[in-house]
């Protein structure tokens, strides 16, 4: 009787231990996937349009946009000088001005400058900051949005030099984003 | 052939679709009031209206403008805001060399159409992409306020 109780207890403890271990493995894997995502989201190709202030940034050195432009009430410029004054729906080789559909800044609530991996991850998942997107909405935004995809097809600048693309090839990035979501979309501390 | 609607007139232009709208307007339609400044959307001299919004015509392929309503400096005075702005420009003698001024006026009109009573900050924000090497900025700002007063009367 006693020995069977001991065995049952041992079995339960083992199950808990292995369950906790599996959960921990899952957390580690999810965090690792997010660290790859973080390397993309914090590349200037993405970060330049997720600024803290009212000015977009440009270039790998993230300098303030030239000419000076402002975010405006709807994140697409101001009256008389909207983003679409210069940015069309696709890159334009003749002027070197980049373009994609719905060219605009991310809202201030999605400003990523200076955020740690954990902070950025939590902001990404926070519906009060991310435009009320659930996890599927976030995955769709990162994998299907045409403006996001511009980060991998940024065209040439006014001097004819190819802009650096976001790191990690787009199909691989999309796979990582889906895998992160499937792993529970865990965030680092 | 590309069909371009400029200043309420339709032009059938035999131009490459990738040609900047600026050159289609100047060389195709023969409307030379719109100026070439930098060709890379940095100076604003080539500003026109496309469906009522200010656009740098050097940075839009003519194919993207097909079927849209384009207004240039030659016809912006036909609108109330355009007329008020041009009148204010004359009254305050804004122009010095004049090269950038058609772009300045097109941006100013685009602002006034959306914001009838702009403050200094609104004007500075709207006009920040239009460079004037004669530095007529102070008179430009005053002329926009003047035009706003006319429009409010």
Coordinates of C-alpha atoms in Angstrom, one line a residue:
Chain A
X1 CA 0.0 0.0 0.0
X2 CA 2.7 2.4 1.1
X3 CA 5.0 1.5 -1.7
X4 CA 2.2 2.0 -4.3
X5 CA 1.5 5.4 -2.8
X6 CA 5.1 6.3 -3.1
X7 CA 5.3 5.1 -6.7
X8 CA 2.1 7.1 -7.6
X9 CA 3.6 10.2 -5.9
X10 CA 6.9 9.8 -7.7
X11 CA 5.0 9.5 -11.0
X12 CA 3.0 12.7 -10.4
X13 CA 6.2 14.5 -9.4
X14 CA 7.9 13.3 -12.6
X15 CA 5.0 14.4 -14.7
X16 CA 5.0 17.9 -13.1
X17 CA 8.8 18.1 -13.6
X18 CA 8.5 17.1 -17.2
X19 CA 5.5 19.4 -17.8
X20 CA 7.4 22.3 -16.3
X21 CA 10.5 21.4 -18.3
X22 CA 8.5 21.3 -21.5
X23 CA 6.9 24.7 -20.7
X24 CA 10.4 26.1 -20.0
X25 CA 11.7 24.6 -23.3
X26 CA 8.8 26.2 -25.1
X27 CA 9.5 29.6 -23.5
X28 CA 13.2 29.4 -24.4
X29 CA 12.3 28.4 -28.0
X30 CA 9.7 31.2 -28.3
X31 CA 12.1 33.8 -26.9
X32 CA 14.8 32.6 -29.3
X33 CA 12.4 33.0 -32.3
X34 CA 11.6 36.5 -31.0
X35 CA 15.2 37.5 -30.9
X36 CA 15.4 36.9 -34.6
X37 CA 12.2 38.9 -35.1
X38 CA 13.7 41.7 -32.9
X39 CA 16.8 41.9 -35.2
X40 CA 14.5 42.7 -38.1
X41 CA 12.2 45.1 -36.3
X42 CA 15.1 47.1 -35.0
X43 CA 16.8 47.4 -38.3
X44 CA 16.6 50.9 -39.6
X45 CA 14.5 49.7 -42.6
X46 CA 11.7 49.0 -40.0
X47 CA 12.6 51.3 -37.1
X48 CA 12.9 54.5 -39.2
X49 CA 9.1 54.5 -39.5
X50 CA 8.5 53.5 -35.9
X51 CA 10.1 56.7 -34.3
X52 CA 9.5 58.0 -30.8
X53 CA 8.9 61.6 -32.0
X54 CA 7.0 63.2 -34.9
X55 CA 9.7 62.9 -37.5
X56 CA 10.5 59.8 -39.5
X57 CA 14.1 58.8 -39.8
X58 CA 16.1 57.9 -42.9
X59 CA 19.1 55.8 -43.8
X60 CA 21.1 53.2 -41.9
X61 CA 22.3 56.0 -39.6
X62 CA 18.6 56.9 -38.8
X63 CA 19.0 60.6 -39.5
X64 CA 16.0 62.8 -39.3
X65 CA 14.0 62.8 -42.6
X66 CA 15.1 65.3 -45.2
X67 CA 13.2 67.4 -46.1
X68 CA 11.8 68.0 -42.6
X69 CA 8.3 66.5 -42.4
X70 CA 5.9 65.9 -39.6
X71 CA 3.8 63.0 -38.5
X72 CA 0.5 64.8 -38.5
X73 CA -2.8 63.9 -36.9
X74 CA -3.2 60.6 -38.9
X75 CA 0.5 59.6 -39.1
X76 CA 0.6 60.3 -42.9
X77 CA 1.9 63.9 -42.9
X78 CA 0.3 67.3 -42.4
X79 CA -2.2 69.4 -44.4
X80 CA -0.3 70.5 -47.6
X81 CA 2.5 68.0 -47.1
X82 CA 1.3 64.5 -46.8
X83 CA 3.7 61.5 -47.2
X84 CA 2.1 60.9 -50.6
X85 CA 3.4 64.2 -51.8
X86 CA 6.7 62.4 -52.5
X87 CA 6.1 58.7 -51.7
X88 CA 4.1 56.9 -54.3
X89 CA 2.8 53.3 -54.2
X90 CA 6.1 51.8 -55.4
X91 CA 9.7 52.8 -55.5
X92 CA 10.5 55.3 -58.2
X93 CA 13.9 54.8 -59.8
X94 CA 13.9 58.3 -61.5
X95 CA 14.0 60.2 -58.2
X96 CA 15.2 57.4 -55.9
X97 CA 12.2 58.1 -53.6
X98 CA 11.0 54.9 -52.0
X99 CA 7.3 54.0 -52.1
X100 CA 4.8 51.4 -51.1
X101 CA 1.0 51.3 -50.7
X102 CA -0.2 53.3 -47.7
X103 CA 3.1 54.9 -46.9
X104 CA 2.9 56.3 -43.4
X105 CA 4.4 56.3 -39.9
X106 CA 3.5 53.8 -37.3
X107 CA 1.5 55.5 -34.5
X108 CA 3.3 56.9 -31.5
X109 CA 2.0 54.0 -29.4
X110 CA 4.1 51.7 -31.6
X111 CA 7.3 53.7 -31.3
X112 CA 10.1 51.2 -30.9
X113 CA 13.2 53.3 -30.7
X114 CA 15.2 52.4 -27.6
X115 CA 13.0 49.4 -26.6
X116 CA 14.6 46.2 -25.2
X117 CA 13.5 42.9 -26.8
X118 CA 11.0 42.3 -23.9
X119 CA 9.6 45.8 -24.1
X120 CA 9.2 45.7 -27.9
X121 CA 7.6 42.2 -27.7
X122 CA 5.1 43.3 -25.1
X123 CA 4.3 46.5 -27.0
X124 CA 3.7 44.4 -30.1
X125 CA 1.2 42.2 -28.3
X126 CA -0.5 45.0 -26.4
X127 CA -3.9 45.7 -28.1
X128 CA -4.0 49.1 -26.5
X129 CA -0.9 50.0 -28.4
X130 CA -0.9 47.9 -31.5
X131 CA -4.2 49.1 -33.1
X132 CA -6.3 46.5 -31.3
X133 CA -4.6 43.6 -33.2
X134 CA -4.8 40.1 -31.8
X135 CA -1.9 37.7 -32.4
X136 CA -3.2 36.7 -35.8
X137 CA -3.5 40.4 -36.7
X138 CA 0.1 40.9 -35.7
X139 CA 1.3 37.9 -37.7
X140 CA -0.6 39.2 -40.7
X141 CA 0.8 42.6 -40.3
X142 CA 4.4 41.3 -40.2
X143 CA 4.0 38.7 -42.9
X144 CA 1.5 40.2 -45.4
X145 CA 1.5 44.0 -45.1
X146 CA 2.8 45.6 -48.3
X147 CA 4.4 48.5 -46.5
X148 CA 6.2 46.1 -44.1
X149 CA 7.3 44.0 -47.1
X150 CA 9.0 47.1 -48.5
X151 CA 11.7 46.5 -45.9
X152 CA 12.9 43.7 -48.1
X153 CA 12.5 45.6 -51.4
X154 CA 13.6 49.1 -50.6
X155 CA 14.8 50.0 -54.0
X156 CA 17.6 52.5 -54.9
X157 CA 18.4 55.9 -53.5
X158 CA 18.8 59.1 -55.4
X159 CA 22.4 58.2 -56.2
X160 CA 21.4 54.9 -57.6
X161 CA 22.7 52.8 -54.7
X162 CA 20.7 49.9 -53.5
X163 CA 19.3 50.4 -50.0
X164 CA 20.2 47.7 -47.5
X165 CA 17.3 45.3 -46.9
X166 CA 16.0 44.2 -43.6
X167 CA 18.1 41.2 -42.2
X168 CA 16.8 37.6 -42.6
X169 CA 15.3 36.8 -46.0
X170 CA 11.5 37.6 -46.1
X171 CA 10.3 34.0 -46.5
X172 CA 12.5 32.9 -43.5
X173 CA 11.3 35.9 -41.5
X174 CA 7.7 34.9 -42.3
X175 CA 8.4 31.3 -41.2
X176 CA 9.9 32.6 -37.9
X177 CA 7.0 34.9 -37.2
X178 CA 4.5 32.0 -37.7
X179 CA 6.7 29.7 -35.5
X180 CA 6.9 32.3 -32.8
X181 CA 3.1 32.6 -32.8
X182 CA 2.7 28.8 -32.7
X183 CA 5.2 28.6 -29.8
X184 CA 2.9 30.8 -27.7
X185 CA 4.3 34.2 -28.7
X186 CA 6.4 34.4 -25.6
X187 CA 8.3 37.5 -24.7
X188 CA 11.8 37.8 -23.2
X189 CA 12.0 39.5 -19.8
Chain B
X1 CA -0.3 56.8 -75.3
X2 CA -1.1 58.2 -71.9
X3 CA -4.2 60.2 -71.2
X4 CA -3.4 63.1 -68.9
X5 CA -6.0 65.5 -67.4
X6 CA -4.3 68.7 -66.7
X7 CA -6.1 71.9 -65.8
X8 CA -9.5 70.6 -67.1
X9 CA -8.0 69.7 -70.5
X10 CA -7.1 66.2 -71.7
X11 CA -3.8 65.5 -73.3
X12 CA -2.9 62.4 -75.2
X13 CA 0.8 62.0 -74.7
X14 CA 3.2 59.6 -76.4
X15 CA 5.6 59.3 -73.5
X16 CA 7.2 56.5 -71.6
X17 CA 5.1 55.4 -68.6
X18 CA 8.1 55.8 -66.3
X19 CA 8.7 59.4 -67.3
X20 CA 8.3 61.9 -64.4
X21 CA 5.0 63.7 -64.4
X22 CA 7.0 66.9 -64.4
X23 CA 8.4 66.3 -67.9
X24 CA 5.1 65.2 -69.2
X25 CA 3.6 68.4 -68.0
X26 CA 6.4 70.6 -69.2
X27 CA 7.4 68.9 -72.5
X28 CA 4.3 67.0 -73.3
X29 CA 1.5 69.4 -72.3
X30 CA 3.8 72.5 -72.8
X31 CA 3.0 73.9 -69.4
X32 CA 6.3 75.3 -68.2
X33 CA 5.1 77.1 -65.1
X34 CA 6.0 74.0 -63.1
X35 CA 9.7 74.1 -62.4
X36 CA 12.5 71.5 -62.3
X37 CA 14.5 72.0 -59.2
X38 CA 16.3 68.9 -57.9
X39 CA 14.5 65.9 -59.5
X40 CA 14.6 64.0 -56.2
X41 CA 11.7 65.5 -54.2
X42 CA 14.0 67.6 -52.0
X43 CA 13.1 71.1 -53.0
X44 CA 9.4 71.4 -53.9
X45 CA 9.8 73.5 -57.0
X46 CA 7.9 71.0 -59.1
X47 CA 4.8 70.8 -56.9
X48 CA 1.4 70.3 -58.6
X49 CA -1.9 69.1 -57.3
X50 CA -3.0 65.6 -58.1
X51 CA -6.7 65.1 -57.2
X52 CA -6.4 68.2 -55.0
X53 CA -3.3 67.1 -53.0
X54 CA 0.2 68.6 -53.3
X55 CA 2.5 66.2 -55.2
X56 CA 6.2 66.5 -56.3
X57 CA 5.8 66.0 -60.0
X58 CA 9.5 64.9 -60.3
X59 CA 8.7 61.9 -58.1
X60 CA 5.6 60.5 -59.7
X61 CA 5.7 58.5 -62.9
X62 CA 3.3 59.8 -65.5
X63 CA 1.6 56.4 -65.5
X64 CA 0.5 56.9 -61.9
X65 CA -1.1 60.2 -62.8
X66 CA -3.1 58.9 -65.7
X67 CA -6.8 59.3 -65.1
X68 CA -6.3 61.7 -62.2
X69 CA -7.1 65.4 -62.0
X70 CA -3.9 67.5 -62.3
X71 CA -3.7 71.2 -61.5
X72 CA -0.7 73.3 -62.2
X73 CA 0.3 76.9 -61.4
X74 CA -1.3 77.9 -64.8
X75 CA -4.8 77.1 -63.6
X76 CA -4.7 77.1 -59.8
X77 CA -6.0 80.7 -59.8
X78 CA -9.3 79.3 -61.1
X79 CA -10.1 78.1 -57.6
X80 CA -11.1 80.5 -54.8
X81 CA -8.1 79.4 -52.6
X82 CA -5.8 79.6 -55.5
X83 CA -7.0 83.1 -56.5
X84 CA -6.7 84.4 -52.9
X85 CA -3.2 83.0 -52.6
X86 CA -1.9 84.5 -55.8
X87 CA -3.5 87.8 -54.9
X88 CA -1.8 87.8 -51.5
X89 CA 1.5 86.9 -53.1
X90 CA 1.2 90.0 -55.4
X91 CA 0.0 92.2 -52.5
X92 CA 2.9 91.3 -50.3
X93 CA 5.4 91.2 -53.1
X94 CA 6.6 87.8 -52.0
X95 CA 8.7 86.9 -55.0
X96 CA 12.4 87.6 -55.4
X97 CA 14.0 85.5 -58.1
X98 CA 10.7 83.6 -58.5
X99 CA 12.0 80.2 -59.5
X100 CA 10.6 78.3 -56.6
X101 CA 7.4 80.3 -56.3
X102 CA 5.0 78.2 -58.4
X103 CA 5.8 75.3 -56.1
X104 CA 5.5 77.5 -53.1
X105 CA 2.0 78.7 -54.2
X106 CA 0.8 75.1 -55.0
X107 CA 1.8 73.9 -51.5
X108 CA 0.2 77.0 -49.9
X109 CA -3.0 76.4 -51.8
X110 CA -3.0 72.7 -50.8
X111 CA -2.6 73.8 -47.2
X112 CA -5.4 76.4 -47.3
X113 CA -7.8 74.0 -48.9
X114 CA -7.5 71.7 -45.9
X115 CA -6.9 74.2 -43.2
X116 CA -8.6 77.5 -43.8
X117 CA -7.0 79.3 -40.9
X118 CA -3.5 77.9 -40.5
X119 CA -1.3 79.1 -37.6
X120 CA 2.4 79.7 -38.0
X121 CA 3.2 76.1 -37.0
X122 CA 0.7 74.7 -39.6
X123 CA 2.3 76.9 -42.3
X124 CA 5.9 75.9 -41.3
X125 CA 5.0 72.2 -41.3
X126 CA 3.2 72.4 -44.7
X127 CA 5.9 74.5 -46.4
X128 CA 8.9 72.8 -44.9
X129 CA 9.5 70.8 -48.1
X130 CA 9.6 73.9 -50.3
X131 CA 13.0 75.5 -50.5
X132 CA 13.6 79.2 -51.4
X133 CA 17.2 80.1 -52.0
X134 CA 16.2 83.8 -51.8
X135 CA 14.8 83.1 -48.3
X136 CA 11.4 84.6 -48.9
X137 CA 10.0 82.4 -46.1
X138 CA 8.8 85.3 -43.9
X139 CA 6.9 86.9 -46.7
X140 CA 5.5 83.5 -47.8
X141 CA 4.2 82.9 -44.3
X142 CA 2.7 86.4 -44.2
X143 CA 1.1 85.9 -47.6
X144 CA -0.5 82.6 -46.5
X145 CA -2.0 84.4 -43.5
X146 CA -3.2 87.1 -45.8
X147 CA -4.8 84.6 -48.2
X148 CA -6.5 82.9 -45.2
X149 CA -8.0 86.3 -44.2
X150 CA -9.4 86.8 -47.7
X151 CA -10.9 83.3 -47.7
X152 CA -12.5 83.9 -44.2
X153 CA -14.1 87.2 -45.3

